[in-house]
Short mmCIF file of C-alpha atoms and ligand atoms in Angstrom, two decimals:
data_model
loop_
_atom_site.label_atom_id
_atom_site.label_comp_id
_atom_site.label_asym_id
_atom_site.label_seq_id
_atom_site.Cartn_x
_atom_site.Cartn_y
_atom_site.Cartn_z
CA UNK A 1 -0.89 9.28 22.84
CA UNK A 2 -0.51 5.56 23.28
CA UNK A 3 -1.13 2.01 22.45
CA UNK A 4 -3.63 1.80 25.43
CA UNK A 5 -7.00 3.15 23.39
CA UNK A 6 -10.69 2.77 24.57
CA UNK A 7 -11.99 0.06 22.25
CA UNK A 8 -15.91 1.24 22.57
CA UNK A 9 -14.76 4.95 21.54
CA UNK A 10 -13.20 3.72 18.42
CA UNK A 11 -15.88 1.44 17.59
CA UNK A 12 -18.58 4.36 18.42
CA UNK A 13 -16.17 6.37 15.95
CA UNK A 14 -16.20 3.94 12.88
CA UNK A 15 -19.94 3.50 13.72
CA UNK A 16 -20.32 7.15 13.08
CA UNK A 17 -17.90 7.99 10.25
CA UNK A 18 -20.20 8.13 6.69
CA UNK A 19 -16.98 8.85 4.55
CA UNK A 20 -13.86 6.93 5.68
CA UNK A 21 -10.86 7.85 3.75
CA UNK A 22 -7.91 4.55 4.68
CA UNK A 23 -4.55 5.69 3.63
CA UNK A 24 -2.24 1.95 3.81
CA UNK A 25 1.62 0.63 3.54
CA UNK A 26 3.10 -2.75 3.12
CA UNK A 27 2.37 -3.30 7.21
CA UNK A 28 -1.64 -4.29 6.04
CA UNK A 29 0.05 -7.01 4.25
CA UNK A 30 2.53 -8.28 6.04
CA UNK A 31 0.07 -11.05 7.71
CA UNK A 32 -0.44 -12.74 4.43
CA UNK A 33 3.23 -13.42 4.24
CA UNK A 34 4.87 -10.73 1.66
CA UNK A 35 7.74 -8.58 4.10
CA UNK A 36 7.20 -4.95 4.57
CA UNK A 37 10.44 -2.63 3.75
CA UNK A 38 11.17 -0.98 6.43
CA UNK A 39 9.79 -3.11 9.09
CA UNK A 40 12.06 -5.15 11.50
CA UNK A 41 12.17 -7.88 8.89
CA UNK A 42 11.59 -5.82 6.44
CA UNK A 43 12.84 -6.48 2.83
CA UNK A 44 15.37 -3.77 3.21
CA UNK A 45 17.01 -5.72 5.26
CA UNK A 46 17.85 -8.65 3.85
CA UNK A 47 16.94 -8.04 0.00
CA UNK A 48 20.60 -6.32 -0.40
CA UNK A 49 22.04 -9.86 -0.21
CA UNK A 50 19.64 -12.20 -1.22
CA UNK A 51 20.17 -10.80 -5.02
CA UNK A 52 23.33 -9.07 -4.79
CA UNK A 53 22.00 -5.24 -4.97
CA UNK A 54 24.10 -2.27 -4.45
CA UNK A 55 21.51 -0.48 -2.07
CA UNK A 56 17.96 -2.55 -1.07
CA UNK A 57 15.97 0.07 -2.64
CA UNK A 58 17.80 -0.34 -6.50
CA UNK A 59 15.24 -3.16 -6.98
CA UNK A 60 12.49 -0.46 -7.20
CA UNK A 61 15.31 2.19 -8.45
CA UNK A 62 13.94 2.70 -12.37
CA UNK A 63 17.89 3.35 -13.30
CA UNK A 64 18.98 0.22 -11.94
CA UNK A 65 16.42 -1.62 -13.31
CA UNK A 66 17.04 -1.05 -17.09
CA UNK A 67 20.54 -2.74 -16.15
CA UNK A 68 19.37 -5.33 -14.60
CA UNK A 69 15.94 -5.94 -13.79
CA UNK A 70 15.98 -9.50 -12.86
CA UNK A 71 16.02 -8.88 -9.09
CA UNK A 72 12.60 -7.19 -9.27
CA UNK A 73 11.20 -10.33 -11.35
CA UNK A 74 12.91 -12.60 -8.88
CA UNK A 75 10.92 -10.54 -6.00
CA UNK A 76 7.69 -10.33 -8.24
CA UNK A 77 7.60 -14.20 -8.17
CA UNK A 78 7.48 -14.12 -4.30
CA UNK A 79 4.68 -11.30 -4.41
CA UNK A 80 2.82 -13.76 -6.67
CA UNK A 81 3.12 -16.64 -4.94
CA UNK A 82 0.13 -17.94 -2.50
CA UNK A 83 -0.97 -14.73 -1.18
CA UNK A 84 -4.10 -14.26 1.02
CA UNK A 85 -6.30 -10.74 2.15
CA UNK A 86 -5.67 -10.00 5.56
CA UNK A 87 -8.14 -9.63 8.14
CA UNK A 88 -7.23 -6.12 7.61
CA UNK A 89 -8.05 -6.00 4.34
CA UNK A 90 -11.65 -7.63 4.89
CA UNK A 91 -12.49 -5.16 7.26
CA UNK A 92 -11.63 -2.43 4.89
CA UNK A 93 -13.63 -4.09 2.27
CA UNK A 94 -16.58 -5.00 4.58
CA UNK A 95 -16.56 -0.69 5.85
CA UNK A 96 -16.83 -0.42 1.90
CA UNK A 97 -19.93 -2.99 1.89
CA UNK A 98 -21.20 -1.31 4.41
CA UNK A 99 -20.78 2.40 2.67
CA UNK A 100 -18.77 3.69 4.44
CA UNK A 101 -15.69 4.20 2.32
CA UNK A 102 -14.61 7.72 0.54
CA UNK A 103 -11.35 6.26 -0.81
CA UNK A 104 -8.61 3.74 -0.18
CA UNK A 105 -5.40 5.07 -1.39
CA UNK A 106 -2.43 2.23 -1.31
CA UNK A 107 1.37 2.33 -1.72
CA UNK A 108 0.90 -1.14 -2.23
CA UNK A 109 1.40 -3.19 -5.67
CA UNK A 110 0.10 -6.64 -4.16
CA UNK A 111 -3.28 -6.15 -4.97
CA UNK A 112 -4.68 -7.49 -1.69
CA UNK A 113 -7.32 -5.15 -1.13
CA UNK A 114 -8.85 -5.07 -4.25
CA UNK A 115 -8.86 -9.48 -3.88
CA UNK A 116 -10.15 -8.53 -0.27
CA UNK A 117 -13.22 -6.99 -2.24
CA UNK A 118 -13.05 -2.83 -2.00
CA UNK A 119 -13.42 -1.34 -5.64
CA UNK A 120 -12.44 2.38 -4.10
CA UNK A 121 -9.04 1.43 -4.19
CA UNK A 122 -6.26 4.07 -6.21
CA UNK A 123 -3.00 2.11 -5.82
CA UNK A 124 -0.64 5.44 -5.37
CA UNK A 125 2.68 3.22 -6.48
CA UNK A 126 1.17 1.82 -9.49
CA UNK A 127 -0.22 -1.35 -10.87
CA UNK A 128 0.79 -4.95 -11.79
CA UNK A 129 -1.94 -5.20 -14.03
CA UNK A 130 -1.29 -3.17 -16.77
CA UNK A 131 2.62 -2.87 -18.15
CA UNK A 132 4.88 -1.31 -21.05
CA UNK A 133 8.20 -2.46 -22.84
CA UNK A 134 10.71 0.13 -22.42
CA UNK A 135 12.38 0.22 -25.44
CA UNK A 136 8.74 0.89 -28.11
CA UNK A 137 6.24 1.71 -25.13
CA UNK A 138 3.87 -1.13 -25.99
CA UNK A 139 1.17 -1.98 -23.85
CA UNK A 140 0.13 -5.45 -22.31
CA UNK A 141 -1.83 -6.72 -19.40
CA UNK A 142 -0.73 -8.43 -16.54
CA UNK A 143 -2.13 -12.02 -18.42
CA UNK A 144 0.60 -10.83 -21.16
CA UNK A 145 3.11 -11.66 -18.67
CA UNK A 146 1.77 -13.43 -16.00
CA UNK A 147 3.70 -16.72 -17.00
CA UNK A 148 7.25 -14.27 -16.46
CA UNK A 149 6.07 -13.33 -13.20
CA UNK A 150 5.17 -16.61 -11.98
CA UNK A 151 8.18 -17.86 -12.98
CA UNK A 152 10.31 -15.04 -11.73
CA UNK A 153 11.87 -14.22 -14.80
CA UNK A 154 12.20 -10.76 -16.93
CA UNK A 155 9.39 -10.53 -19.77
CA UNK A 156 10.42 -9.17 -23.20
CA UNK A 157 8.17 -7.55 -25.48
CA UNK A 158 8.43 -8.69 -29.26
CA UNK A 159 10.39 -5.98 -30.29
CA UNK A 160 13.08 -6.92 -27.57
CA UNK A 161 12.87 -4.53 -24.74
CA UNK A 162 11.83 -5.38 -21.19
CA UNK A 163 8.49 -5.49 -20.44
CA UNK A 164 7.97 -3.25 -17.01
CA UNK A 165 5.07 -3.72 -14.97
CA UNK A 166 3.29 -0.08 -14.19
CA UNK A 167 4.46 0.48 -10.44
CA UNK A 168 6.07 3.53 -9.53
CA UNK A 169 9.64 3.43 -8.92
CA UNK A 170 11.81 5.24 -8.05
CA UNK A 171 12.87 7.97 -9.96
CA UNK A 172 9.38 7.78 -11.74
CA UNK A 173 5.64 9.79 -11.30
CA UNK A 174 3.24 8.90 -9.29
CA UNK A 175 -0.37 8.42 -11.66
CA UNK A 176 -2.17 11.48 -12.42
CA UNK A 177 -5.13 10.03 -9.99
CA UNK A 178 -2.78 10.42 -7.30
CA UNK A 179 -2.37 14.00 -8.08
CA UNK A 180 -5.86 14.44 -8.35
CA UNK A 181 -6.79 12.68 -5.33
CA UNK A 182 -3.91 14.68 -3.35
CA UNK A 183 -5.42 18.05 -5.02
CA UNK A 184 -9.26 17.39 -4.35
CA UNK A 185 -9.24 14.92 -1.84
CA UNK A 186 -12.27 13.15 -1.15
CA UNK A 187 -14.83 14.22 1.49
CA UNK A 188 -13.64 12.76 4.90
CA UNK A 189 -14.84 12.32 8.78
CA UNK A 190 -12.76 9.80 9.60
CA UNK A 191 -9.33 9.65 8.77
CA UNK A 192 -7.47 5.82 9.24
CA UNK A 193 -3.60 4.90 8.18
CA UNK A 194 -2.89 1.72 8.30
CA UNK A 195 0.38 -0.34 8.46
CA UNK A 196 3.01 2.43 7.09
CA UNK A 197 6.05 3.98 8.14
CA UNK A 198 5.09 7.24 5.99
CA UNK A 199 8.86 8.05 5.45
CA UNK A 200 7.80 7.86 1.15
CA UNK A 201 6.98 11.25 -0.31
CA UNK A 202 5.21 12.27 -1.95
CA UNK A 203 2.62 9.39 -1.01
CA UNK A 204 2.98 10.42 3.19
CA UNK A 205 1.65 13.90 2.46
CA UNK A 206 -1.81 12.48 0.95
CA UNK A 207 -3.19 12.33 4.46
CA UNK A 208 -1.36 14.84 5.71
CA UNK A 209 -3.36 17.06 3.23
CA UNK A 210 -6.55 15.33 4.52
CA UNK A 211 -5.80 16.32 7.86
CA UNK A 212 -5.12 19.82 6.45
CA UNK A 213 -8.38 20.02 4.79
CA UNK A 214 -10.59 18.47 7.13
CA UNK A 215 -11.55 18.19 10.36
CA UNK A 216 -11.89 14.50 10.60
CA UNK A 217 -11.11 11.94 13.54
CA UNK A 218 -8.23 10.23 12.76
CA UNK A 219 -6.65 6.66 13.61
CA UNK A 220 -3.54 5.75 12.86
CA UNK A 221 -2.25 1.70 13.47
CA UNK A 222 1.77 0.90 12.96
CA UNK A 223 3.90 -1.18 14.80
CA UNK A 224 6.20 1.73 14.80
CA UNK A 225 6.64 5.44 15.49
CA UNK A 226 6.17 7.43 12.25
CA UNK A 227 7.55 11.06 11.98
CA UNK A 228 3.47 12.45 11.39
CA UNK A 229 2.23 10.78 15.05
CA UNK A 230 1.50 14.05 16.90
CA UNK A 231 -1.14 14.81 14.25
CA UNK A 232 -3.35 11.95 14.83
CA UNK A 233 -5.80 11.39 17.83
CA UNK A 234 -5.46 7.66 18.20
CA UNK A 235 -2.13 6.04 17.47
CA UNK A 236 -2.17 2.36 18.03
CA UNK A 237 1.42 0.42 17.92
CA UNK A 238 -0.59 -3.13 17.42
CA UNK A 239 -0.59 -5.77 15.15
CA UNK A 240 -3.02 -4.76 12.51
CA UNK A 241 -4.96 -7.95 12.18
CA UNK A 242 -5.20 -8.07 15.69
CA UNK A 243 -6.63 -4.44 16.34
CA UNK A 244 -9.42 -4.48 12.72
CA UNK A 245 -10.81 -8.32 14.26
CA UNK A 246 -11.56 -6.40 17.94
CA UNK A 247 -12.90 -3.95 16.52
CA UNK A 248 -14.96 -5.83 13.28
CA UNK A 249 -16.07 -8.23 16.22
CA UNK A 250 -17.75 -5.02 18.21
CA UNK A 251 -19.17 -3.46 15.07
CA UNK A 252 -20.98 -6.61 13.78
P1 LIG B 301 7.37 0.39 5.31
O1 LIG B 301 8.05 -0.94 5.35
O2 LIG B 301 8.22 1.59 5.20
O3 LIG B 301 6.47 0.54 6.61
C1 LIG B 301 5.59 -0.48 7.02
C2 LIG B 301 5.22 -0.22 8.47
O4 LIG B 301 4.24 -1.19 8.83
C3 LIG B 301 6.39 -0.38 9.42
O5 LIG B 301 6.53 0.80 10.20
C4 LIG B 301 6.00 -1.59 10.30
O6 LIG B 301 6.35 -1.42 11.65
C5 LIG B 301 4.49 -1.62 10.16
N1 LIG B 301 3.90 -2.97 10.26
C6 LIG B 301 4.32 -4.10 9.65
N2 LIG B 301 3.49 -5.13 9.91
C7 LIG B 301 2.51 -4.63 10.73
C8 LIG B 301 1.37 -5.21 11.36
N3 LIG B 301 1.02 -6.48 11.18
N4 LIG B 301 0.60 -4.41 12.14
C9 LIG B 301 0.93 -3.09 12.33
N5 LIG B 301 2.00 -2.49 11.76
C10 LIG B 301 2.78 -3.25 10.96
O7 LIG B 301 6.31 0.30 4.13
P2 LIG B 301 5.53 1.51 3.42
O8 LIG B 301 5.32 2.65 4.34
O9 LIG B 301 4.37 0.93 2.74
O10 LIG B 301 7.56 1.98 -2.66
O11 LIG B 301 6.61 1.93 2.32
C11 LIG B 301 6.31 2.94 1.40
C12 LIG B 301 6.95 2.64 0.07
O12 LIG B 301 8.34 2.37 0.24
C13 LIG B 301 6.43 1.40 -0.62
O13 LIG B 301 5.22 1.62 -1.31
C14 LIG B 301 7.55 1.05 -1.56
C15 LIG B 301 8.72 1.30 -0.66
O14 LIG B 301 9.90 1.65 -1.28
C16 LIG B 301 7.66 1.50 -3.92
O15 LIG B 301 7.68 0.33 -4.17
C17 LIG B 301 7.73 2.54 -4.96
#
């Protein structure tokens, strides 16, 4: 297994595949300008001391939050700053156009796949566009709050409480369309996981359960090493962009 891949086989397997399930992580987005976590300058990094956290994970840590949830508004604001699709993200969509696509599961809350244009996207760690208050359970929509997270500051519903967003943290469930999706997952011949370090359960086993179920091909693209390497075919330590425009080049 290496980085060194035959680019016609690939593109003869994409050409193939009828039902592509993509499994991706913060690395399909980290082109567009928002940090990955674990990545080399990943927000783990450097978000301990940019707003004074404990441990760089507390932002997404539901505990820590109800004590003090301004650094996750503070870090929504960059999410929704000028944010742009990928090429990555295209190509995913354009597979979709092309019908192609069984499912795109995401850990990712930035909604750039769905702006990209795929509608077969299950976003595993939750949603920005729908959110509750804490305190009375109140529901509102992301245009509810959207001025807050522009502005990078904590939203409170009218009967005081904090307003939270519907992403997973942790400490939290995962949606029930997760479960289902990890339970009956969708028909699959081609298996492709982009941009993740798969080190979050229990999001990491969703394709492991694909490979379990079925005998697909299976591509998986990450800067880095991940602990589930030795189950995939093709694993490609490239620059995602750079890897989905060779091979959307070749299949147009
Ligand atoms: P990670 O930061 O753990 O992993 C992202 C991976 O993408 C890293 O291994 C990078 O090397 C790789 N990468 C970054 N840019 C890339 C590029 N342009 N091309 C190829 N590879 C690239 O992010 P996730 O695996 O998504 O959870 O993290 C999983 C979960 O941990 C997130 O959903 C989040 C976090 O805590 C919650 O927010 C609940």
């Amino acid at each position: 297994m290496s980085s060194k891949y035959n680019l016609d086989e690939i593109v003869r397997i994409i050409e193939d595949a009828q039902n592509i399930t993509v499994f991706t992580g913060a690395g399909v987005s980290t082109n567009s300008g928002i940090p990955d976590f674990r990545g080399e300058k990943g927000l783990y990094s450097m978000i301990g001391q940019k707003y004074d956290l404990p441990y760089p994970e507390a932002v997404f840590d539901i505990q820590y939050f109800k004590q003090n949830p301004i650094p996750f508004f503070e870090l929504s604001k960059d999410i929704f700053s000028e944010v742009h699709p990928t090429i990555c993200h295209k190509f995913v969509a354009w597979l979709e156009e092309k019908g192609k696509i069984s499912l795109v599961m995401t850990q990712n809350i930035d909604m750039l796949h769905q702006l990209a244009g795929s509608k077969k996207v299950l976003e595993c760690h939750g949603t920005y566009t729908t959110a509750h208050c804490l305190s009375c359970e109140k529901a509102y929509t992301i245009e509810d709050i959207k001025d807050s997270l522009m502005a990078g500051q904590v939203p409170y519903c009218e009967c005081t409480g904090i307003i939270k967003p519907d992403i997973v943290f942790f400490g939290e469930q995962l949606p029930m369309e997760f479960y289902k999706a990890y339970h009956m997952p969708p028909k699959t011949d081609l298996l492709m996981v982009f941009g993740t370090s798969l080190l979050v359960q229990p999001a990491a086993n969703f394709p492991l359960k694909i490979l379990d179920r079925y005998d697909c091909k299976t591509i998986l693209v990450n800067f880095e090493p991940t602990p589930y390497d030795a189950g995939f075919e093709y694993v490609i330590n490239e620059d995602l962009d750079a890897f989905c425009g060779k091979i959307w080049e070749a299949l147009r």
